[in-house]
Amino acid sequence: MSAQPGAKKRRQLTTAQRENRAGLAFVTPTLVVVLVVVIIPILWTILLAFQHAKLVDIQGMGVFGNWSLHNFTQVFTSPGFWPSLFTTLAYTVGGTAGSVLLGLIAALALRKPFRGRGLLRSSMLLPYVAPVVAVAFVWQVALSPQYGIVNQWGGKLFGWDNPIAFLSTRDYQVDLFGFHFGLPLALLTVIAFETWRYFPFAFLFLLARLQAVPDGLEEAARVDGATPTQRFRYILLPQLMPVIALLSVLRFILTFNKFDDVYLLTGGGSGTDVVAVRVYDFLTANFDVGAAAAQALVLAVVLMVLLGIYFKFFAKKVQEEA
Amino acid sequence: MTRTQFEERLFGVLRWVTIAFLAVITILPFYYMLLLSVKPIDSLLLDPGSLWVSGKDFTLDTYRTVLKSSADGGQGFLRMMFNSALVSLGTVVLTLAASVPGAYAISRLRFFGGRQVSALFLAVYLFPSTLLAVPLFVMFAKLGLSGNLAGLAIVYVAQTVPVAIYMLKNYFITIPVSIEEAAALDGASRWQTVRRVVLPLAMPSLMATGLYVFMIAWNEFLFALLFLAADPDKWTVSLGLQQLSNGIEVPKTVLMAGSVVLTIPIIVLFYAAERLLTEGLTSGADKS
């Protein structure tokens, strides 16, 4: 790089060389931290996944040796693995779509100034910034069949006959217009929670982008006689599409790995057994580190495959449309 | 009525309906939390649907229970808040120290491997924390660091560094290069330029990033549960509250008081620095 072999006298470095040196010097501390706290642990997870490792054995165990696929056979053959993967997917798609859509609606509604907009805008970020433990308990209490406000008002306003146990009903039977079907109520409730908690994030980014759309564009469309829906469809949506795509990918990744929301609301019961909660169960139930690592790794690989498919087939299209 | 008129009227009405709906779903849950925390449990059970607390029912006993130390028969939340504050502040300091130089380098300097490093920092953002939980859990058990608050702060750095790099980088890009060039002409070294010129200019961004990191650390739950569950003296507020909820005899109103105690520092911080924070988060959003 910038070393000068053979040059005994210190030569004046070119600007590019000095910049190169400074760049490397500046980036090294950050890189080291990222390696130590993120990259190495992840590599270690991969190793652990292929080892038969209980926490008590780890003390005497070398990093290598005793390779086996036992953990993976255990993961794949354990009852409930495939359903839980499916639950994770449903939860992720629902939560992502919900939060981005509600965020978009909110951004459109708050786009033009009105009295109190600033205050409402900041209040709308509360679900996002508030501690998850606190808001999860508020939901639990509010949805409780015994003392929850939702069931009280539901009975009063909509005439519910019996209180509904939102967080512990796996299959809620509904009769609607002569049709009879079951709803995965607990799963829908955690999806609603996810939507509620993260729509402010999407709202924030979409509002920022909306406010950067030049007025002239819409003015011109209005003069040409475009209706509000047409203006949204042909002017705003194409402008927003890159942000929407980015938000969707981000939310998808983060929701796919989400642990605390579901764990705190339902403990993973009643059909909300997402994979992240299973990892935790493996890790703490009998300290089966190997099985937990294998489960986490499977989760990460599924996510990578899904992202790969997205980037291969759809990312380009979104870019082109925009 | 033409289609345009129809739509404009329709959306004019829908807009206010939406605004009202959004206000209800975001503010009401927090009001409900506050309301329940100042009620005796009997009055909650008697009339669960009430949105008000009468003067004679109003009580602060729940807060007394939650805040008093466990030696005095309370839940010891004051001590937990102290723990949380310690961990969060430590995380902020460590994260900023770890991410400022790197963010500066990838936003400003051209160097060998710069693009790869930049891509790596972005990729780290997407690594699932469940993947990190297992090895960190093992590592801490091995090093005997379980139940150690400093150790927890280091784990949190893994969670916050990627976001911090992202936020800082977006800000550094907006600082005009000419200012730095002027400093260089005056004979300042690169490091002097960063310390005396860039960092003061980047103060708003440093504050915003620090605040955001503080919030993440204060709100975090999974790692606190994994590392501290066995040691009540070291519990953070989030963990303490969750453990409190496992107790059978704890009334829900006390739980709500705990929730308020956990939430208030974040809300105060957030309203004090809301503009800074939202701008810090979304800067660059309109360019993407």
PDB file of N, CA, C and O in Angstrom, chain A residues 19-20 23 26 30 41-42 45 109 112 114 121-123 125 128-129 131 134 137-138 141-142 147 149 152-153 196 205 227-229 250 257 259 280 289, chain B residues 3 7 15 25 29 32-33 36 48-49 98 101-102 109-112 125 127-128 131 135 138 190 212 219 222 225 245 252 263 266 270-271 274 281:
ATOM      1  N   GLU A  19      -4.508   9.915   2.061  1.00  0.00           N
ATOM      2  CA  GLU A  19      -5.913   9.659   2.340  1.00  0.00           C
ATOM      3  C   GLU A  19      -6.129   8.176   2.613  1.00  0.00           C
ATOM      4  O   GLU A  19      -6.876   7.797   3.509  1.00  0.00           O
ATOM      5  N   ASN A  20      -5.428   7.359   1.827  1.00  0.00           N
ATOM      6  CA  ASN A  20      -5.526   5.915   2.025  1.00  0.00           C
ATOM      7  C   ASN A  20      -5.099   5.540   3.438  1.00  0.00           C
ATOM      8  O   ASN A  20      -5.796   4.808   4.137  1.00  0.00           O
ATOM      9  N   GLY A  23      -7.582   6.801   5.981  1.00  0.00           N
ATOM     10  CA  GLY A  23      -8.791   5.990   5.921  1.00  0.00           C
ATOM     11  C   GLY A  23      -8.626   4.695   6.679  1.00  0.00           C
ATOM     12  O   GLY A  23      -9.468   4.330   7.510  1.00  0.00           O
ATOM     13  N   PHE A  26      -8.471   5.306  10.395  1.00  0.00           N
ATOM     14  CA  PHE A  26      -9.762   5.650  10.997  1.00  0.00           C
ATOM     15  C   PHE A  26     -10.704   4.464  11.064  1.00  0.00           C
ATOM     16  O   PHE A  26     -11.478   4.325  11.997  1.00  0.00           O
ATOM     17  N   THR A  30     -13.162   0.738  14.411  1.00  0.00           N
ATOM     18  CA  THR A  30     -14.539   0.305  14.200  1.00  0.00           C
ATOM     19  C   THR A  30     -14.583  -1.120  13.681  1.00  0.00           C
ATOM     20  O   THR A  30     -15.383  -1.946  14.130  1.00  0.00           O
ATOM     21  N   PRO A  41     -18.618 -13.810  16.888  1.00  0.00           N
ATOM     22  CA  PRO A  41     -19.710 -14.580  17.494  1.00  0.00           C
ATOM     23  C   PRO A  41     -20.560 -15.328  16.464  1.00  0.00           C
ATOM     24  O   PRO A  41     -20.969 -16.463  16.699  1.00  0.00           O
ATOM     25  N   ILE A  42     -20.793 -14.685  15.310  1.00  0.00           N
ATOM     26  CA  ILE A  42     -21.629 -15.353  14.312  1.00  0.00           C
ATOM     27  C   ILE A  42     -20.903 -16.579  13.752  1.00  0.00           C
ATOM     28  O   ILE A  42     -21.498 -17.649  13.597  1.00  0.00           O
ATOM     29  N   THR A  45     -21.242 -19.276  16.172  1.00  0.00           N
ATOM     30  CA  THR A  45     -22.559 -19.925  16.114  1.00  0.00           C
ATOM     31  C   THR A  45     -22.548 -21.051  15.110  1.00  0.00           C
ATOM     32  O   THR A  45     -23.084 -22.136  15.347  1.00  0.00           O
ATOM     33  N   ALA A 109     -51.955  11.111   5.439  1.00  0.00           N
ATOM     34  CA  ALA A 109     -52.932  11.890   6.205  1.00  0.00           C
ATOM     35  C   ALA A 109     -52.278  13.099   6.862  1.00  0.00           C
ATOM     36  O   ALA A 109     -52.912  14.142   7.016  1.00  0.00           O
ATOM     37  N   LYS A 112     -50.230  17.347   4.783  1.00  0.00           N
ATOM     38  CA  LYS A 112     -50.485  18.786   4.764  1.00  0.00           C
ATOM     39  C   LYS A 112     -50.594  19.294   6.194  1.00  0.00           C
ATOM     40  O   LYS A 112     -51.122  18.606   7.060  1.00  0.00           O
ATOM     41  N   PHE A 114     -51.714  21.051   9.614  1.00  0.00           N
ATOM     42  CA  PHE A 114     -52.946  21.452  10.286  1.00  0.00           C
ATOM     43  C   PHE A 114     -52.582  21.758  11.719  1.00  0.00           C
ATOM     44  O   PHE A 114     -51.468  21.454  12.159  1.00  0.00           O
ATOM     45  N   ARG A 121     -47.644  14.334  15.360  1.00  0.00           N
ATOM     46  CA  ARG A 121     -46.569  13.605  14.701  1.00  0.00           C
ATOM     47  C   ARG A 121     -45.612  13.000  15.724  1.00  0.00           C
ATOM     48  O   ARG A 121     -45.243  11.840  15.635  1.00  0.00           O
ATOM     49  N   SER A 122     -45.248  13.808  16.724  1.00  0.00           N
ATOM     50  CA  SER A 122     -44.323  13.226  17.700  1.00  0.00           C
ATOM     51  C   SER A 122     -45.021  12.182  18.570  1.00  0.00           C
ATOM     52  O   SER A 122     -44.418  11.183  18.937  1.00  0.00           O
ATOM     53  N   SER A 123     -46.298  12.406  18.884  1.00  0.00           N
ATOM     54  CA  SER A 123     -47.002  11.403  19.699  1.00  0.00           C
ATOM     55  C   SER A 123     -47.116  10.076  18.959  1.00  0.00           C
ATOM     56  O   SER A 123     -47.120   9.012  19.565  1.00  0.00           O
ATOM     57  N   LEU A 125     -44.992   8.671  17.341  1.00  0.00           N
ATOM     58  CA  LEU A 125     -43.781   7.858  17.403  1.00  0.00           C
ATOM     59  C   LEU A 125     -43.678   7.097  18.724  1.00  0.00           C
ATOM     60  O   LEU A 125     -42.785   6.273  18.909  1.00  0.00           O
ATOM     61  N   TYR A 128     -43.212   3.324  18.905  1.00  0.00           N
ATOM     62  CA  TYR A 128     -41.898   2.890  18.417  1.00  0.00           C
ATOM     63  C   TYR A 128     -40.805   3.100  19.453  1.00  0.00           C
ATOM     64  O   TYR A 128     -39.930   2.259  19.605  1.00  0.00           O
ATOM     65  N   VAL A 129     -40.856   4.216  20.184  1.00  0.00           N
ATOM     66  CA  VAL A 129     -39.756   4.498  21.112  1.00  0.00           C
ATOM     67  C   VAL A 129     -39.986   3.917  22.507  1.00  0.00           C
ATOM     68  O   VAL A 129     -39.037   3.751  23.263  1.00  0.00           O
ATOM     69  N   PRO A 131     -40.533   1.403  25.631  1.00  0.00           N
ATOM     70  CA  PRO A 131     -39.958   0.082  25.904  1.00  0.00           C
ATOM     71  C   PRO A 131     -40.952  -1.038  25.601  1.00  0.00           C
ATOM     72  O   PRO A 131     -42.122  -0.946  25.950  1.00  0.00           O
ATOM     73  N   ALA A 134     -43.011  -2.613  28.531  1.00  0.00           N
ATOM     74  CA  ALA A 134     -44.119  -1.802  29.022  1.00  0.00           C
ATOM     75  C   ALA A 134     -45.323  -1.882  28.085  1.00  0.00           C
ATOM     76  O   ALA A 134     -46.443  -2.138  28.513  1.00  0.00           O
ATOM     77  N   PHE A 137     -47.185  -5.194  28.104  1.00  0.00           N
ATOM     78  CA  PHE A 137     -48.069  -5.381  29.251  1.00  0.00           C
ATOM     79  C   PHE A 137     -49.346  -4.585  29.111  1.00  0.00           C
ATOM     80  O   PHE A 137     -50.417  -5.044  29.502  1.00  0.00           O
ATOM     81  N   VAL A 138     -49.229  -3.383  28.552  1.00  0.00           N
ATOM     82  CA  VAL A 138     -50.441  -2.603  28.346  1.00  0.00           C
ATOM     83  C   VAL A 138     -51.396  -3.364  27.431  1.00  0.00           C
ATOM     84  O   VAL A 138     -52.595  -3.465  27.701  1.00  0.00           O
ATOM     85  N   VAL A 141     -52.956  -6.321  29.366  1.00  0.00           N
ATOM     86  CA  VAL A 141     -54.001  -5.925  30.297  1.00  0.00           C
ATOM     87  C   VAL A 141     -55.239  -5.473  29.531  1.00  0.00           C
ATOM     88  O   VAL A 141     -56.358  -5.874  29.834  1.00  0.00           O
ATOM     89  N   ALA A 142     -55.015  -4.664  28.493  1.00  0.00           N
ATOM     90  CA  ALA A 142     -56.155  -4.123  27.748  1.00  0.00           C
ATOM     91  C   ALA A 142     -56.951  -5.233  27.055  1.00  0.00           C
ATOM     92  O   ALA A 142     -58.163  -5.130  26.904  1.00  0.00           O
ATOM     93  N   TYR A 147     -60.442  -8.345  32.941  1.00  0.00           N
ATOM     94  CA  TYR A 147     -60.474  -6.936  33.346  1.00  0.00           C
ATOM     95  C   TYR A 147     -60.021  -6.006  32.227  1.00  0.00           C
ATOM     96  O   TYR A 147     -59.667  -4.861  32.471  1.00  0.00           O
ATOM     97  N   ILE A 149     -60.029  -3.564  28.983  1.00  0.00           N
ATOM     98  CA  ILE A 149     -60.924  -2.514  28.499  1.00  0.00           C
ATOM     99  C   ILE A 149     -61.491  -2.849  27.120  1.00  0.00           C
ATOM    100  O   ILE A 149     -62.615  -2.486  26.795  1.00  0.00           O
ATOM    101  N   GLN A 152     -64.521  -5.040  27.494  1.00  0.00           N
ATOM    102  CA  GLN A 152     -65.605  -4.250  28.080  1.00  0.00           C
ATOM    103  C   GLN A 152     -66.313  -3.432  27.019  1.00  0.00           C
ATOM    104  O   GLN A 152     -67.518  -3.500  26.850  1.00  0.00           O
ATOM    105  N   TRP A 153     -65.514  -2.651  26.297  1.00  0.00           N
ATOM    106  CA  TRP A 153     -66.093  -1.767  25.281  1.00  0.00           C
ATOM    107  C   TRP A 153     -66.623  -2.569  24.112  1.00  0.00           C
ATOM    108  O   TRP A 153     -67.617  -2.183  23.490  1.00  0.00           O
ATOM    109  N   TRP A 196     -48.686  -2.092  14.927  1.00  0.00           N
ATOM    110  CA  TRP A 196     -48.859  -0.900  15.754  1.00  0.00           C
ATOM    111  C   TRP A 196     -47.514  -0.359  16.221  1.00  0.00           C
ATOM    112  O   TRP A 196     -47.271   0.839  16.210  1.00  0.00           O
ATOM    113  N   PHE A 205     -40.133   7.727   7.724  1.00  0.00           N
ATOM    114  CA  PHE A 205     -39.357   7.726   6.487  1.00  0.00           C
ATOM    115  C   PHE A 205     -40.220   8.156   5.300  1.00  0.00           C
ATOM    116  O   PHE A 205     -39.767   8.893   4.425  1.00  0.00           O
ATOM    117  N   THR A 227     -57.397  13.149 -10.769  1.00  0.00           N
ATOM    118  CA  THR A 227     -58.089  13.058  -9.485  1.00  0.00           C
ATOM    119  C   THR A 227     -57.076  12.699  -8.400  1.00  0.00           C
ATOM    120  O   THR A 227     -55.967  12.269  -8.713  1.00  0.00           O
ATOM    121  N   PRO A 228     -57.452  12.869  -7.123  1.00  0.00           N
ATOM    122  CA  PRO A 228     -56.500  12.525  -6.054  1.00  0.00           C
ATOM    123  C   PRO A 228     -55.953  11.104  -6.158  1.00  0.00           C
ATOM    124  O   PRO A 228     -54.755  10.895  -5.958  1.00  0.00           O
ATOM    125  N   THR A 229     -56.820  10.121  -6.458  1.00  0.00           N
ATOM    126  CA  THR A 229     -56.291   8.752  -6.561  1.00  0.00           C
ATOM    127  C   THR A 229     -55.311   8.635  -7.716  1.00  0.00           C
ATOM    128  O   THR A 229     -54.307   7.942  -7.622  1.00  0.00           O
ATOM    129  N   LEU A 250     -36.232  -4.060   5.064  1.00  0.00           N
ATOM    130  CA  LEU A 250     -35.736  -3.868   6.428  1.00  0.00           C
ATOM    131  C   LEU A 250     -36.668  -4.461   7.465  1.00  0.00           C
ATOM    132  O   LEU A 250     -36.263  -5.215   8.341  1.00  0.00           O
ATOM    133  N   ASN A 257     -36.650 -12.039  12.701  1.00  0.00           N
ATOM    134  CA  ASN A 257     -35.822 -12.424  13.835  1.00  0.00           C
ATOM    135  C   ASN A 257     -36.371 -11.960  15.175  1.00  0.00           C
ATOM    136  O   ASN A 257     -35.722 -12.103  16.197  1.00  0.00           O
ATOM    137  N   PHE A 259     -37.873 -11.453  18.633  1.00  0.00           N
ATOM    138  CA  PHE A 259     -38.081 -12.353  19.756  1.00  0.00           C
ATOM    139  C   PHE A 259     -38.987 -11.745  20.817  1.00  0.00           C
ATOM    140  O   PHE A 259     -39.999 -12.327  21.203  1.00  0.00           O
ATOM    141  N   TYR A 280     -34.671 -19.410  21.835  1.00  0.00           N
ATOM    142  CA  TYR A 280     -34.561 -19.081  23.254  1.00  0.00           C
ATOM    143  C   TYR A 280     -34.913 -20.292  24.115  1.00  0.00           C
ATOM    144  O   TYR A 280     -34.233 -20.587  25.098  1.00  0.00           O
ATOM    145  N   VAL A 289     -26.907 -25.726  23.827  1.00  0.00           N
ATOM    146  CA  VAL A 289     -26.336 -24.663  23.009  1.00  0.00           C
ATOM    147  C   VAL A 289     -26.280 -25.063  21.538  1.00  0.00           C
ATOM    148  O   VAL A 289     -26.616 -24.275  20.646  1.00  0.00           O
TER     149      VAL A 289
ATOM    150  N   ARG B   3     -65.855  13.331 -10.810  1.00  0.00           N
ATOM    151  CA  ARG B   3     -65.073  12.354 -10.056  1.00  0.00           C
ATOM    152  C   ARG B   3     -64.045  13.068  -9.168  1.00  0.00           C
ATOM    153  O   ARG B   3     -63.832  12.705  -8.023  1.00  0.00           O
ATOM    154  N   GLU B   7     -63.907  12.655  -5.211  1.00  0.00           N
ATOM    155  CA  GLU B   7     -62.735  12.124  -4.521  1.00  0.00           C
ATOM    156  C   GLU B   7     -62.175  13.119  -3.515  1.00  0.00           C
ATOM    157  O   GLU B   7     -61.760  12.763  -2.428  1.00  0.00           O
ATOM    158  N   ARG B  15     -59.407  11.821   5.578  1.00  0.00           N
ATOM    159  CA  ARG B  15     -58.174  12.286   6.181  1.00  0.00           C
ATOM    160  C   ARG B  15     -58.378  12.549   7.661  1.00  0.00           C
ATOM    161  O   ARG B  15     -57.569  12.132   8.498  1.00  0.00           O
ATOM    162  N   ILE B  25     -55.109   5.385  18.542  1.00  0.00           N
ATOM    163  CA  ILE B  25     -54.314   4.165  18.752  1.00  0.00           C
ATOM    164  C   ILE B  25     -52.931   4.468  19.310  1.00  0.00           C
ATOM    165  O   ILE B  25     -52.308   3.604  19.897  1.00  0.00           O
ATOM    166  N   PRO B  29     -53.311   3.997  24.449  1.00  0.00           N
ATOM    167  CA  PRO B  29     -52.644   2.963  25.247  1.00  0.00           C
ATOM    168  C   PRO B  29     -51.769   3.545  26.361  1.00  0.00           C
ATOM    169  O   PRO B  29     -51.697   2.982  27.454  1.00  0.00           O
ATOM    170  N   TYR B  32     -54.020   4.865  29.064  1.00  0.00           N
ATOM    171  CA  TYR B  32     -54.567   3.703  29.779  1.00  0.00           C
ATOM    172  C   TYR B  32     -53.556   3.184  30.803  1.00  0.00           C
ATOM    173  O   TYR B  32     -53.891   2.866  31.937  1.00  0.00           O
ATOM    174  N   MET B  33     -52.301   3.137  30.393  1.00  0.00           N
ATOM    175  CA  MET B  33     -51.226   2.691  31.277  1.00  0.00           C
ATOM    176  C   MET B  33     -51.143   3.600  32.504  1.00  0.00           C
ATOM    177  O   MET B  33     -51.093   3.137  33.641  1.00  0.00           O
ATOM    178  N   LEU B  36     -54.365   3.252  34.812  1.00  0.00           N
ATOM    179  CA  LEU B  36     -54.401   2.049  35.640  1.00  0.00           C
ATOM    180  C   LEU B  36     -53.391   2.104  36.772  1.00  0.00           C
ATOM    181  O   LEU B  36     -53.597   1.495  37.820  1.00  0.00           O
ATOM    182  N   PRO B  48     -63.974  -2.353  34.642  1.00  0.00           N
ATOM    183  CA  PRO B  48     -62.802  -2.397  33.764  1.00  0.00           C
ATOM    184  C   PRO B  48     -62.897  -1.423  32.592  1.00  0.00           C
ATOM    185  O   PRO B  48     -61.874  -1.065  32.015  1.00  0.00           O
ATOM    186  N   GLY B  49     -64.101  -1.011  32.237  1.00  0.00           N
ATOM    187  CA  GLY B  49     -64.238  -0.185  31.048  1.00  0.00           C
ATOM    188  C   GLY B  49     -64.065   1.295  31.304  1.00  0.00           C
ATOM    189  O   GLY B  49     -64.057   2.091  30.375  1.00  0.00           O
ATOM    190  N   ALA B  98     -16.763   3.627  19.197  1.00  0.00           N
ATOM    191  CA  ALA B  98     -16.473   2.592  18.213  1.00  0.00           C
ATOM    192  C   ALA B  98     -16.939   2.970  16.812  1.00  0.00           C
ATOM    193  O   ALA B  98     -16.373   2.508  15.829  1.00  0.00           O
ATOM    194  N   PRO B 101     -15.129   6.971  14.273  1.00  0.00           N
ATOM    195  CA  PRO B 101     -14.021   6.943  13.291  1.00  0.00           C
ATOM    196  C   PRO B 101     -14.374   6.174  12.022  1.00  0.00           C
ATOM    197  O   PRO B 101     -14.085   6.632  10.910  1.00  0.00           O
ATOM    198  N   GLY B 102     -15.020   5.038  12.193  1.00  0.00           N
ATOM    199  CA  GLY B 102     -15.374   4.235  11.028  1.00  0.00           C
ATOM    200  C   GLY B 102     -16.376   4.935  10.125  1.00  0.00           C
ATOM    201  O   GLY B 102     -16.238   4.930   8.903  1.00  0.00           O
ATOM    202  N   LEU B 109     -13.331   9.305   3.327  1.00  0.00           N
ATOM    203  CA  LEU B 109     -11.993   8.989   2.831  1.00  0.00           C
ATOM    204  C   LEU B 109     -12.038   7.865   1.810  1.00  0.00           C
ATOM    205  O   LEU B 109     -12.838   6.943   1.923  1.00  0.00           O
ATOM    206  N   ARG B 110     -11.188   7.981   0.827  1.00  0.00           N
ATOM    207  CA  ARG B 110     -11.086   6.889  -0.135  1.00  0.00           C
ATOM    208  C   ARG B 110      -9.859   6.072   0.216  1.00  0.00           C
ATOM    209  O   ARG B 110      -8.744   6.588   0.233  1.00  0.00           O
ATOM    210  N   PHE B 111     -10.074   4.811   0.526  1.00  0.00           N
ATOM    211  CA  PHE B 111      -8.938   3.991   0.930  1.00  0.00           C
ATOM    212  C   PHE B 111      -9.132   2.574   0.434  1.00  0.00           C
ATOM    213  O   PHE B 111     -10.226   2.177   0.031  1.00  0.00           O
ATOM    214  N   PHE B 112      -8.050   1.846   0.511  1.00  0.00           N
ATOM    215  CA  PHE B 112      -8.039   0.482  -0.010  1.00  0.00           C
ATOM    216  C   PHE B 112      -9.049  -0.381   0.766  1.00  0.00           C
ATOM    217  O   PHE B 112      -8.978  -0.481   1.989  1.00  0.00           O
ATOM    218  N   TYR B 125     -25.826  -4.761  10.016  1.00  0.00           N
ATOM    219  CA  TYR B 125     -27.132  -4.267  10.428  1.00  0.00           C
ATOM    220  C   TYR B 125     -28.194  -5.356  10.283  1.00  0.00           C
ATOM    221  O   TYR B 125     -29.159  -5.413  11.016  1.00  0.00           O
ATOM    222  N   PHE B 127     -27.700  -8.702  10.364  1.00  0.00           N
ATOM    223  CA  PHE B 127     -27.500  -9.975  11.057  1.00  0.00           C
ATOM    224  C   PHE B 127     -28.506 -10.118  12.191  1.00  0.00           C
ATOM    225  O   PHE B 127     -28.679  -9.205  12.988  1.00  0.00           O
ATOM    226  N   PRO B 128     -29.153 -11.244  12.280  1.00  0.00           N
ATOM    227  CA  PRO B 128     -30.149 -11.434  13.325  1.00  0.00           C
ATOM    228  C   PRO B 128     -29.521 -11.522  14.710  1.00  0.00           C
ATOM    229  O   PRO B 128     -28.461 -12.121  14.875  1.00  0.00           O
ATOM    230  N   LEU B 131     -28.812 -14.952  16.235  1.00  0.00           N
ATOM    231  CA  LEU B 131     -27.545 -15.605  15.925  1.00  0.00           C
ATOM    232  C   LEU B 131     -26.467 -15.191  16.920  1.00  0.00           C
ATOM    233  O   LEU B 131     -25.569 -15.945  17.239  1.00  0.00           O
ATOM    234  N   PRO B 135     -23.787 -17.505  20.876  1.00  0.00           N
ATOM    235  CA  PRO B 135     -22.361 -17.438  21.207  1.00  0.00           C
ATOM    236  C   PRO B 135     -22.050 -16.472  22.336  1.00  0.00           C
ATOM    237  O   PRO B 135     -21.183 -16.756  23.168  1.00  0.00           O
ATOM    238  N   VAL B 138     -22.734 -18.156  25.536  1.00  0.00           N
ATOM    239  CA  VAL B 138     -21.685 -19.119  25.863  1.00  0.00           C
ATOM    240  C   VAL B 138     -20.420 -18.403  26.319  1.00  0.00           C
ATOM    241  O   VAL B 138     -19.816 -18.731  27.341  1.00  0.00           O
ATOM    242  N   ARG B 190      -5.074  15.363   9.857  1.00  0.00           N
ATOM    243  CA  ARG B 190      -6.403  14.785   9.650  1.00  0.00           C
ATOM    244  C   ARG B 190      -7.142  14.624  10.980  1.00  0.00           C
ATOM    245  O   ARG B 190      -8.318  14.933  11.112  1.00  0.00           O
ATOM    246  N   TYR B 212     -30.531   7.769  20.434  1.00  0.00           N
ATOM    247  CA  TYR B 212     -31.152   6.579  19.866  1.00  0.00           C
ATOM    248  C   TYR B 212     -30.536   5.326  20.477  1.00  0.00           C
ATOM    249  O   TYR B 212     -31.244   4.384  20.846  1.00  0.00           O
ATOM    250  N   ASN B 219     -34.333   0.024  26.435  1.00  0.00           N
ATOM    251  CA  ASN B 219     -35.504  -0.800  26.134  1.00  0.00           C
ATOM    252  C   ASN B 219     -35.176  -2.277  25.963  1.00  0.00           C
ATOM    253  O   ASN B 219     -36.080  -3.095  25.889  1.00  0.00           O
ATOM    254  N   LEU B 222     -34.052  -9.008  25.590  1.00  0.00           N
ATOM    255  CA  LEU B 222     -33.585 -10.384  25.408  1.00  0.00           C
ATOM    256  C   LEU B 222     -32.264 -10.659  26.116  1.00  0.00           C
ATOM    257  O   LEU B 222     -32.133 -11.619  26.879  1.00  0.00           O
ATOM    258  N   LEU B 225     -32.387 -10.599  29.830  1.00  0.00           N
ATOM    259  CA  LEU B 225     -33.009 -11.831  30.319  1.00  0.00           C
ATOM    260  C   LEU B 225     -32.008 -12.978  30.323  1.00  0.00           C
ATOM    261  O   LEU B 225     -31.922 -13.750  31.273  1.00  0.00           O
ATOM    262  N   SER B 245     -43.998  -9.469  36.601  1.00  0.00           N
ATOM    263  CA  SER B 245     -45.270  -9.949  36.047  1.00  0.00           C
ATOM    264  C   SER B 245     -45.428 -11.444  36.246  1.00  0.00           C
ATOM    265  O   SER B 245     -46.532 -11.970  36.190  1.00  0.00           O
ATOM    266  N   LYS B 252     -52.251  -6.034  38.760  1.00  0.00           N
ATOM    267  CA  LYS B 252     -51.956  -5.424  37.456  1.00  0.00           C
ATOM    268  C   LYS B 252     -51.681  -3.933  37.572  1.00  0.00           C
ATOM    269  O   LYS B 252     -50.945  -3.374  36.758  1.00  0.00           O
ATOM    270  N   THR B 263     -41.187   3.656  31.253  1.00  0.00           N
ATOM    271  CA  THR B 263     -41.413   4.418  30.023  1.00  0.00           C
ATOM    272  C   THR B 263     -41.057   5.897  30.159  1.00  0.00           C
ATOM    273  O   THR B 263     -40.596   6.512  29.198  1.00  0.00           O
ATOM    274  N   ILE B 266     -37.759   7.514  28.839  1.00  0.00           N
ATOM    275  CA  ILE B 266     -37.672   7.497  27.386  1.00  0.00           C
ATOM    276  C   ILE B 266     -38.547   8.585  26.774  1.00  0.00           C
ATOM    277  O   ILE B 266     -38.135   9.296  25.858  1.00  0.00           O
ATOM    278  N   PHE B 270     -37.325  11.663  24.636  1.00  0.00           N
ATOM    279  CA  PHE B 270     -37.817  11.723  23.263  1.00  0.00           C
ATOM    280  C   PHE B 270     -38.427  13.085  22.944  1.00  0.00           C
ATOM    281  O   PHE B 270     -38.124  13.688  21.925  1.00  0.00           O
ATOM    282  N   TYR B 271     -39.290  13.579  23.841  1.00  0.00           N
ATOM    283  CA  TYR B 271     -39.913  14.874  23.549  1.00  0.00           C
ATOM    284  C   TYR B 271     -38.905  16.003  23.599  1.00  0.00           C
ATOM    285  O   TYR B 271     -39.032  16.998  22.886  1.00  0.00           O
ATOM    286  N   GLU B 274     -36.965  15.460  20.089  1.00  0.00           N
ATOM    287  CA  GLU B 274     -37.690  14.776  19.026  1.00  0.00           C
ATOM    288  C   GLU B 274     -37.202  15.176  17.632  1.00  0.00           C
ATOM    289  O   GLU B 274     -36.940  14.330  16.781  1.00  0.00           O
ATOM    290  N   LEU B 281     -32.540  10.203  12.160  1.00  0.00           N
ATOM    291  CA  LEU B 281     -32.933   8.898  11.625  1.00  0.00           C
ATOM    292  C   LEU B 281     -33.211   8.935  10.127  1.00  0.00           C
ATOM    293  O   LEU B 281     -32.832   8.040   9.389  1.00  0.00           O
TER     294      LEU B 281
END
